[in-house]
mmCIF file of C-alpha atoms in Angstrom:
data_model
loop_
_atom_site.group_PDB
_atom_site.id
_atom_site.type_symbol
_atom_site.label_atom_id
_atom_site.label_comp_id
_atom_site.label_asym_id
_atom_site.label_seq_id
_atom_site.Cartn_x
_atom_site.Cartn_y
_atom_site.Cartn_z
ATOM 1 C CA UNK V 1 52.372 58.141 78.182
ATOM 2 C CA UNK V 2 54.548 59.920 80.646
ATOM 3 C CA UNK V 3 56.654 57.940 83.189
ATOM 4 C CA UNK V 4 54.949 59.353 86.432
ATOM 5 C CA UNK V 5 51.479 58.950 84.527
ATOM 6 C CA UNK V 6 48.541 59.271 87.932
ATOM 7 C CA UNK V 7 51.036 59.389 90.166
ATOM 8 C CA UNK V 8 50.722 62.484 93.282
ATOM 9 C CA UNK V 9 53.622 63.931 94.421
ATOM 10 C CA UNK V 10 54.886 66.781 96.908
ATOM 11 C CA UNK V 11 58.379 68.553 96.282
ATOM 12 C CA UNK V 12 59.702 70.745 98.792
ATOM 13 C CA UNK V 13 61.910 73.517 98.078
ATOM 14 C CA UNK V 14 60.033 74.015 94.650
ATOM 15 C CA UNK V 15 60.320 77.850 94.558
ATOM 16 C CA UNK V 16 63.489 77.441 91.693
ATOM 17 C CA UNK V 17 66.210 75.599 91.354
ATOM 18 C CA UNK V 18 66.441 72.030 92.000
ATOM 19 C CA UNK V 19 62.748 71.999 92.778
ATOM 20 C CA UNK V 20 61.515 74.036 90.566
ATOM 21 C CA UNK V 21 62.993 71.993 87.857
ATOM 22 C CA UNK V 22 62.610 68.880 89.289
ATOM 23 C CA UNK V 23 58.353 69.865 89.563
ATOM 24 C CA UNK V 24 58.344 71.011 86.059
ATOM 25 C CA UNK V 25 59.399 67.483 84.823
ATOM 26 C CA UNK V 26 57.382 65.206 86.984
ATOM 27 C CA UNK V 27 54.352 67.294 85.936
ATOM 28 C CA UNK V 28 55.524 66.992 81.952
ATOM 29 C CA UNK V 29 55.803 63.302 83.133
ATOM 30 C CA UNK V 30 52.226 63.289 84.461
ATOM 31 C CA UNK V 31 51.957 63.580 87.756
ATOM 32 C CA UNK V 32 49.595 65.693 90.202
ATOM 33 C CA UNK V 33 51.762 67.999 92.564
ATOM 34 C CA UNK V 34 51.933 70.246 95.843
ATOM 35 C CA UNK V 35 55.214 72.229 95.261
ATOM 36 C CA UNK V 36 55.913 74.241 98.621
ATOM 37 C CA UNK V 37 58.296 77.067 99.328
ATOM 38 C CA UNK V 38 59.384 79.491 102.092
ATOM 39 C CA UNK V 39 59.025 81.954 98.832
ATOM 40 C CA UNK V 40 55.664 82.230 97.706
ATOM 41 C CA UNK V 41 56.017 84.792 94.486
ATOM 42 C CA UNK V 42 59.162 81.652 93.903
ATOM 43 C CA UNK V 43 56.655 78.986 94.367
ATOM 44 C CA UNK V 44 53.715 80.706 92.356
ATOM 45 C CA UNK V 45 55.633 80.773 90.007
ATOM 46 C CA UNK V 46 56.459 77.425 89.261
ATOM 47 C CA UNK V 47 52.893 76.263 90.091
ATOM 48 C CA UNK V 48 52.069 79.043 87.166
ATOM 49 C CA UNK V 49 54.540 77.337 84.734
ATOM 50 C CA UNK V 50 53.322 73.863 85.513
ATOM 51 C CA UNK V 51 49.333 74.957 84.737
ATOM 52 C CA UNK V 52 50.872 76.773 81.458
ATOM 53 C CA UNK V 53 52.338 73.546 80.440
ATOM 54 C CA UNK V 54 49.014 71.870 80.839
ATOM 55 C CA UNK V 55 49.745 70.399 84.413
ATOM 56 C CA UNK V 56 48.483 70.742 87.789
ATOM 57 C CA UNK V 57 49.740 72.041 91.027
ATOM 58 C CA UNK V 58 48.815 73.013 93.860
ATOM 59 C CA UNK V 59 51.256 75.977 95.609
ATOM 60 C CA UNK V 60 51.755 76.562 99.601
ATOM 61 C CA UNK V 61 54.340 78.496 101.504
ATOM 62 C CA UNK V 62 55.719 76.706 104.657
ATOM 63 C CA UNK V 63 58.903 76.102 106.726
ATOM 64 C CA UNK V 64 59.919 72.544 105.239
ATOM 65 C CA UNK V 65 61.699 72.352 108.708
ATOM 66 C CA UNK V 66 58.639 72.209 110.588
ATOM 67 C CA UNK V 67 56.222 69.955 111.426
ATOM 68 C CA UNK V 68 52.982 71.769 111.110
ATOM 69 C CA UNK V 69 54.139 73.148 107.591
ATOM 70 C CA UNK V 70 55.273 69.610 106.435
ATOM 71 C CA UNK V 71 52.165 67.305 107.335
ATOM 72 C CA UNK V 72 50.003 70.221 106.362
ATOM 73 C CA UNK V 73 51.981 69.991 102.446
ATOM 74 C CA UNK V 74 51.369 65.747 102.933
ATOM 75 C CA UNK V 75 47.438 66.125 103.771
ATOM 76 C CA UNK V 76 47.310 68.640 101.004
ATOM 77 C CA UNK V 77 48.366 66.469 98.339
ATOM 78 C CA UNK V 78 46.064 63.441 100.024
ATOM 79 C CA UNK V 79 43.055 65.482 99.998
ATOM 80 C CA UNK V 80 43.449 67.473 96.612
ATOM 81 C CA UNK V 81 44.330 64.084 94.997
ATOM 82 C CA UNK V 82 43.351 61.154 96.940
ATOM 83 C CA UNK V 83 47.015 59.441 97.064
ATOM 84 C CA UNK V 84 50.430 60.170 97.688
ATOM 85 C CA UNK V 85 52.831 58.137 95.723
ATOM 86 C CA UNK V 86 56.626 60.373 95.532
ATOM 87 C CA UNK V 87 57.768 63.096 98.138
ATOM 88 C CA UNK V 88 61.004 64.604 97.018
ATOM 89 C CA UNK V 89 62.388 66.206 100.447
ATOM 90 C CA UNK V 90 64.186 69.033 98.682
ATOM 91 C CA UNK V 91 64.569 72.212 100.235
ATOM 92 C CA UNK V 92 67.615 73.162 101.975
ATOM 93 C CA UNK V 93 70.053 75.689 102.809
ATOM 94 C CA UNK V 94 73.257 76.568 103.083
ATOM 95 C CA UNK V 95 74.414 78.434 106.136
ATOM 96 C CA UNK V 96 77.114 80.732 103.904
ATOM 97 C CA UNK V 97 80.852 80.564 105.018
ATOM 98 C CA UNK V 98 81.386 81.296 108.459
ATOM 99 C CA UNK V 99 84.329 80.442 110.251
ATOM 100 C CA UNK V 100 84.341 77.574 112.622
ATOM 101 C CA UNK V 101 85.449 79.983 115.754
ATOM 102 C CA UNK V 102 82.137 82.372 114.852
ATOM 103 C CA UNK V 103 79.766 79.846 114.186
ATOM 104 C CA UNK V 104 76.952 79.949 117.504
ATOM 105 C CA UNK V 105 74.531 77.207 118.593
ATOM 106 C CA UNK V 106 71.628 78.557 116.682
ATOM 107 C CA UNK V 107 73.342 78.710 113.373
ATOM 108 C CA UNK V 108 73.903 75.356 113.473
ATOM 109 C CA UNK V 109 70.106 74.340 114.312
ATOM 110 C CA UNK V 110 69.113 76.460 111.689
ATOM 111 C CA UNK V 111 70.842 74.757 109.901
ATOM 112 C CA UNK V 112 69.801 71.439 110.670
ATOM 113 C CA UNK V 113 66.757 72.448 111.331
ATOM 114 C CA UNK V 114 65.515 72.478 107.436
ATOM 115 C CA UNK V 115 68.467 70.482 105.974
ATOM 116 C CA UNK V 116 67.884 66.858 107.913
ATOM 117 C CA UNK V 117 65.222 67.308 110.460
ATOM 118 C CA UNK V 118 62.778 68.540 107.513
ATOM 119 C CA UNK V 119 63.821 65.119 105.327
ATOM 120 C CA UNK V 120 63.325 63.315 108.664
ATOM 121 C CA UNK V 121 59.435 65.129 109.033
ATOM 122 C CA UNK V 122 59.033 64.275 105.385
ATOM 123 C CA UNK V 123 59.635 61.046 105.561
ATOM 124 C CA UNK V 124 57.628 60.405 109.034
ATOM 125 C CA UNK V 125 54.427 61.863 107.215
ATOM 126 C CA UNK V 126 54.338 60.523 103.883
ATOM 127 C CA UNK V 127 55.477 57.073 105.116
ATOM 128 C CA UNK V 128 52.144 57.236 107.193
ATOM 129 C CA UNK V 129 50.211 57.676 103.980
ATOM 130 C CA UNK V 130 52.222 55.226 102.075
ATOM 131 C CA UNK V 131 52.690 52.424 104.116
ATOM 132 C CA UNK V 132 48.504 52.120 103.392
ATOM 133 C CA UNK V 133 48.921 51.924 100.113
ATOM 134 C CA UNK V 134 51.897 49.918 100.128
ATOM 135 C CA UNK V 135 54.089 51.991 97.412
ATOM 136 C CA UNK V 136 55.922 54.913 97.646
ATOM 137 C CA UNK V 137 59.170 57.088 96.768
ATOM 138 C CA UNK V 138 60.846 59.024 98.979
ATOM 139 C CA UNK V 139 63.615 61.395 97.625
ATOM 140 C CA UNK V 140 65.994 63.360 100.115
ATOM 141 C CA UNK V 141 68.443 65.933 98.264
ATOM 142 C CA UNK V 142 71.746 64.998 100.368
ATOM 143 C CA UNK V 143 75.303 66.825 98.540
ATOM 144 C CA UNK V 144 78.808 65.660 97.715
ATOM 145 C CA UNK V 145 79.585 67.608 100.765
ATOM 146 C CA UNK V 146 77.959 64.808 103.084
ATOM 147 C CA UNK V 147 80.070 62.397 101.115
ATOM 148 C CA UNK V 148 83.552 64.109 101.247
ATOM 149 C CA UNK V 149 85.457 67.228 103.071
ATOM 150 C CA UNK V 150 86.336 71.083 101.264
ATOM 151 C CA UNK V 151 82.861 70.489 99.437
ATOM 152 C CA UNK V 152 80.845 72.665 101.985
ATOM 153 C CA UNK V 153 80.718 74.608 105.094
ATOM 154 C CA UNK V 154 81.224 72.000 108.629
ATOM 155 C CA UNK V 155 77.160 72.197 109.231
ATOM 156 C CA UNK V 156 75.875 72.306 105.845
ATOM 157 C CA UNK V 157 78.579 68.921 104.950
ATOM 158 C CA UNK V 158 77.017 67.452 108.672
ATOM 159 C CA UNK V 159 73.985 68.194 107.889
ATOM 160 C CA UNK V 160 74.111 66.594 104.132
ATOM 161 C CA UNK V 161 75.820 63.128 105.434
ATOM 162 C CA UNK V 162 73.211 62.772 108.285
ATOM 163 C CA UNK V 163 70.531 63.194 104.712
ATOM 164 C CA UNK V 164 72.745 59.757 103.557
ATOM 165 C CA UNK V 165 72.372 58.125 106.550
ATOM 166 C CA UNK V 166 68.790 58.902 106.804
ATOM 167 C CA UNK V 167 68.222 57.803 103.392
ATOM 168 C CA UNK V 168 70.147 54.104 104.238
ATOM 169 C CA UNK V 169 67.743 54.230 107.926
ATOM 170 C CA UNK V 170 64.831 55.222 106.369
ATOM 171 C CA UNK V 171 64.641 52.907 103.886
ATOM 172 C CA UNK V 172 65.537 49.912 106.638
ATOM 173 C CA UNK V 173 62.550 51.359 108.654
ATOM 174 C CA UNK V 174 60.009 50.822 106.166
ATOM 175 C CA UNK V 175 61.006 47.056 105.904
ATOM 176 C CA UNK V 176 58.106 44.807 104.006
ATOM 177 C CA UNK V 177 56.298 48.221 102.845
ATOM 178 C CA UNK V 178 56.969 48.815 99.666
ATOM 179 C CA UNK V 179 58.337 51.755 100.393
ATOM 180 C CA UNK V 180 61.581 52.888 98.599
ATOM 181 C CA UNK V 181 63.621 56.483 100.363
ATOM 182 C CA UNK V 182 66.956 57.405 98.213
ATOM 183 C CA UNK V 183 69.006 60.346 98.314
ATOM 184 C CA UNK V 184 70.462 62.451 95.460
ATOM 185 C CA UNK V 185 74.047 64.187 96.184
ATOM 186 C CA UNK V 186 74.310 67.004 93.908
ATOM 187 C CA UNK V 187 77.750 68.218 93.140
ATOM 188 C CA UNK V 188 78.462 72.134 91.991
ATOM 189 C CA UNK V 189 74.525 72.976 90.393
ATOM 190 C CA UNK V 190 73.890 76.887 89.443
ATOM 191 C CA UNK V 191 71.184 77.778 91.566
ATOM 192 C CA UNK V 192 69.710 80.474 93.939
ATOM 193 C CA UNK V 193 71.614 78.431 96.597
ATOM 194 C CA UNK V 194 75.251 79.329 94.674
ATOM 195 C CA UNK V 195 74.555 82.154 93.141
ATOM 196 C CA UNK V 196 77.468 83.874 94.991
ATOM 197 C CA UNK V 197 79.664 81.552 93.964
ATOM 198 C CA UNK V 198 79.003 81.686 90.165
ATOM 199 C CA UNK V 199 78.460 85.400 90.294
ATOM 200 C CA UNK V 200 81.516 86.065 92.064
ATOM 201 C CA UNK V 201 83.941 83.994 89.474
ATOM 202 C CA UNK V 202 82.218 85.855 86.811
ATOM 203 C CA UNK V 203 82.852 89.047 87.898
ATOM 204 C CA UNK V 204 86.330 87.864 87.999
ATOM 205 C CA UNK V 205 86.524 86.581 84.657
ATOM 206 C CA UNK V 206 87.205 83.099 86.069
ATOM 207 C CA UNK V 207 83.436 81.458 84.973
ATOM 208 C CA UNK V 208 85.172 79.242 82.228
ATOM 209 C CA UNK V 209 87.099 77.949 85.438
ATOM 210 C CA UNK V 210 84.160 76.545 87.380
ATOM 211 C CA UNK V 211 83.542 73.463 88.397
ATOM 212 C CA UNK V 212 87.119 72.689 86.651
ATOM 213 C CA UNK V 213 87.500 69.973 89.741
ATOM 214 C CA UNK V 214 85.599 67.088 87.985
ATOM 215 C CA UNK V 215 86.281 64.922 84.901
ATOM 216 C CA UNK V 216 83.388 66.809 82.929
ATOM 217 C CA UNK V 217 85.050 69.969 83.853
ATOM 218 C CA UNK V 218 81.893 72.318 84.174
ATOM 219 C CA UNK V 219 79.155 72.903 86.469
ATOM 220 C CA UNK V 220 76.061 70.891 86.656
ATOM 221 C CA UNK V 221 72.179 72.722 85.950
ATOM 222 C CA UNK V 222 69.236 71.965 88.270
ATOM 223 C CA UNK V 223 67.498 70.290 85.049
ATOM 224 C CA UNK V 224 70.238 67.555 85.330
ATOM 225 C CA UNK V 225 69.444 66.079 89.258
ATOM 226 C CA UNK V 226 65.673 66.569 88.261
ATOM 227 C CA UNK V 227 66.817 63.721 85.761
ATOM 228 C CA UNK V 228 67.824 61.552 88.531
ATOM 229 C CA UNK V 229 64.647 62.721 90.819
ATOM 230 C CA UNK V 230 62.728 61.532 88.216
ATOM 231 C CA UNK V 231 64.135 57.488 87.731
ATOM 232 C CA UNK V 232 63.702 57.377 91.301
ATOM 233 C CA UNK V 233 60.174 58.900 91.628
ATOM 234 C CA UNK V 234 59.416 56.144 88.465
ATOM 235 C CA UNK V 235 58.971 52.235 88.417
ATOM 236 C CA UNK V 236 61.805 52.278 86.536
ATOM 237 C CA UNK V 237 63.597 52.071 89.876
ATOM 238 C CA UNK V 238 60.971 49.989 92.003
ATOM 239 C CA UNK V 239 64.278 48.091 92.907
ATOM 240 C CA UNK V 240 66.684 51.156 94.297
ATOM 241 C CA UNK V 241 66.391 51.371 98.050
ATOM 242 C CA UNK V 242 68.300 52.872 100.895
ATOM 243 C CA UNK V 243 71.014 54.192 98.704
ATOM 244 C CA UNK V 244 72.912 57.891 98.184
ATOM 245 C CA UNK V 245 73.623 58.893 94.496
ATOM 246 C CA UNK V 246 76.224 61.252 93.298
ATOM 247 C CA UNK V 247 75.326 63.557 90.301
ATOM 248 C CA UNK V 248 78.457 65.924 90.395
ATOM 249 C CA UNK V 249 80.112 65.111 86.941
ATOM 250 C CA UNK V 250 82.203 62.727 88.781
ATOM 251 C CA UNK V 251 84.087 64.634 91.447
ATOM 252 C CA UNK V 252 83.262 62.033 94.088
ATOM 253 C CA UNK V 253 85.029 59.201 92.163
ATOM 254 C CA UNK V 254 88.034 61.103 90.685
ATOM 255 C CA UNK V 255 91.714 61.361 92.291
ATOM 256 C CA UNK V 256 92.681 64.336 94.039
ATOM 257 C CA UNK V 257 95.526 65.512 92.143
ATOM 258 C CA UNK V 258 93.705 64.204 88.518
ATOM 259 C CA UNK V 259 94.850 66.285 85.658
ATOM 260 C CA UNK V 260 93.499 66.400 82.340
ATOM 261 C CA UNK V 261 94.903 64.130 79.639
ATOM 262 C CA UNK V 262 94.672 67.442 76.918
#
């Protein structure tokens, strides 16, 4: 018996990466999704994977930053499946470096746009399906860089500590519901989103030194934060609510100027 056995649920940003992996193991866990993407050959493809594996789900391409797109992924999953009972809020992006003097209005809304307004949108729809049934688990993907500076770009870190704070509100809002919203702050994960990053310190024959900043010493894979998507998605955590969870190998809790004992 899996631990998301009849349970519905929509994941954003499910084209690869975090979603991707994170929709792979609540369908192993058995549960009926809607995966969405901006990327429909991405997004395909995971749906493809999932129905290999003997699961179901339902693709759609959309702007997770919109409103249209994101009720439209909510009544999809309602009317394929009857229920909603997880939205993971997922997709995201992250702006590149660009120095503070060059950044513009619009690359900040951009910004924003998909990174806090779409967890806001998520949350406003599926709580209106939820609240009926009186369950539900919302799941925001915040970052260590909403929790502390030099861990991303000024917007993208803004953008990922307003995800926190609308985790903590969100949950308050849905007082008496049974409604549960939590974030997940991923540290340094190899995905599509940091691709540059890893490629570049490759090239330079630096990879061993990644993600050399926290006690574990290495980088994190998108497999490991679908780990923690999944205990909050489950009943296993029908008493977590309203809080912001690191999964970064411990960066956020080490000392600055740490060094290794070896």
């Amino acid at each position: 018996m899996g631990r998301l056995d009849g349970k519905v649920a929509v994941v954003t940003g499910a084209g690869s990466g975090i979603g991707r992996a994170t929709s792979i193991l609540f369908a192993r866990e058995g549960a009926r999704l809607v995966v969405a993407d901006q990327d429909a050959d991405g997004v395909n493809e995971t749906a493809r994977a999932i129905a290999q594996a003997g699961g179901t789900a339902h693709a759609m391409t959309g702007d997770a930053g919109h409103e249209a797109a994101v009720k439209g992924f909510i009544d999809r999953a309602v009317s394929a499946f009857g229920a909603l009972d997880i939205v993971h809020a997922n997709a995201g992006v992250s702006g590149g470096v660009v120095p503070i003097f060059e950044q513009t209005e619009d690359y900040w809304r951009q910004i924003l746009q998909i990174n806090l307004i779409g967890p806001f949108l998520a949350i406003k729809h599926a709580g209106l399906h939820m609240v009926k049934q009186g369950r539900g688990s919302i799941i925001l993907t915040a970052s260590v860089a909403g929790l502390r500076a030099n861990a991303g770009a000024a917007a993208y870190s803004a953008s990922k500590a307003g995800v926190i704070s609308l985790a903590q509100t969100g949950a308050a809002a849905f007082l008496g519901t049974g409604i549960r919203v939590n974030a997940i702050c991923p540290g340094l994960i190899e995905t599509a989103m940091t691709k540059n990053v890893f490629d570049g310190a490759r090239e330079a024959g630096k990879g061993h030194k990644i993600g050399q900043l926290n006690p574990l010493q290495r980088a994190g894979q998108p497999e490991e934060i679908a780990a923690m998507a999944l205990f909050l998605a489950s009943d296993e955590a029908s008493y977590v609510n309203g809080q912001a969870f690191p999964v970064d190998g411990g960066l956020s809790s080490s000392l600055p100027f740490s060094r290794p004992l070896r």
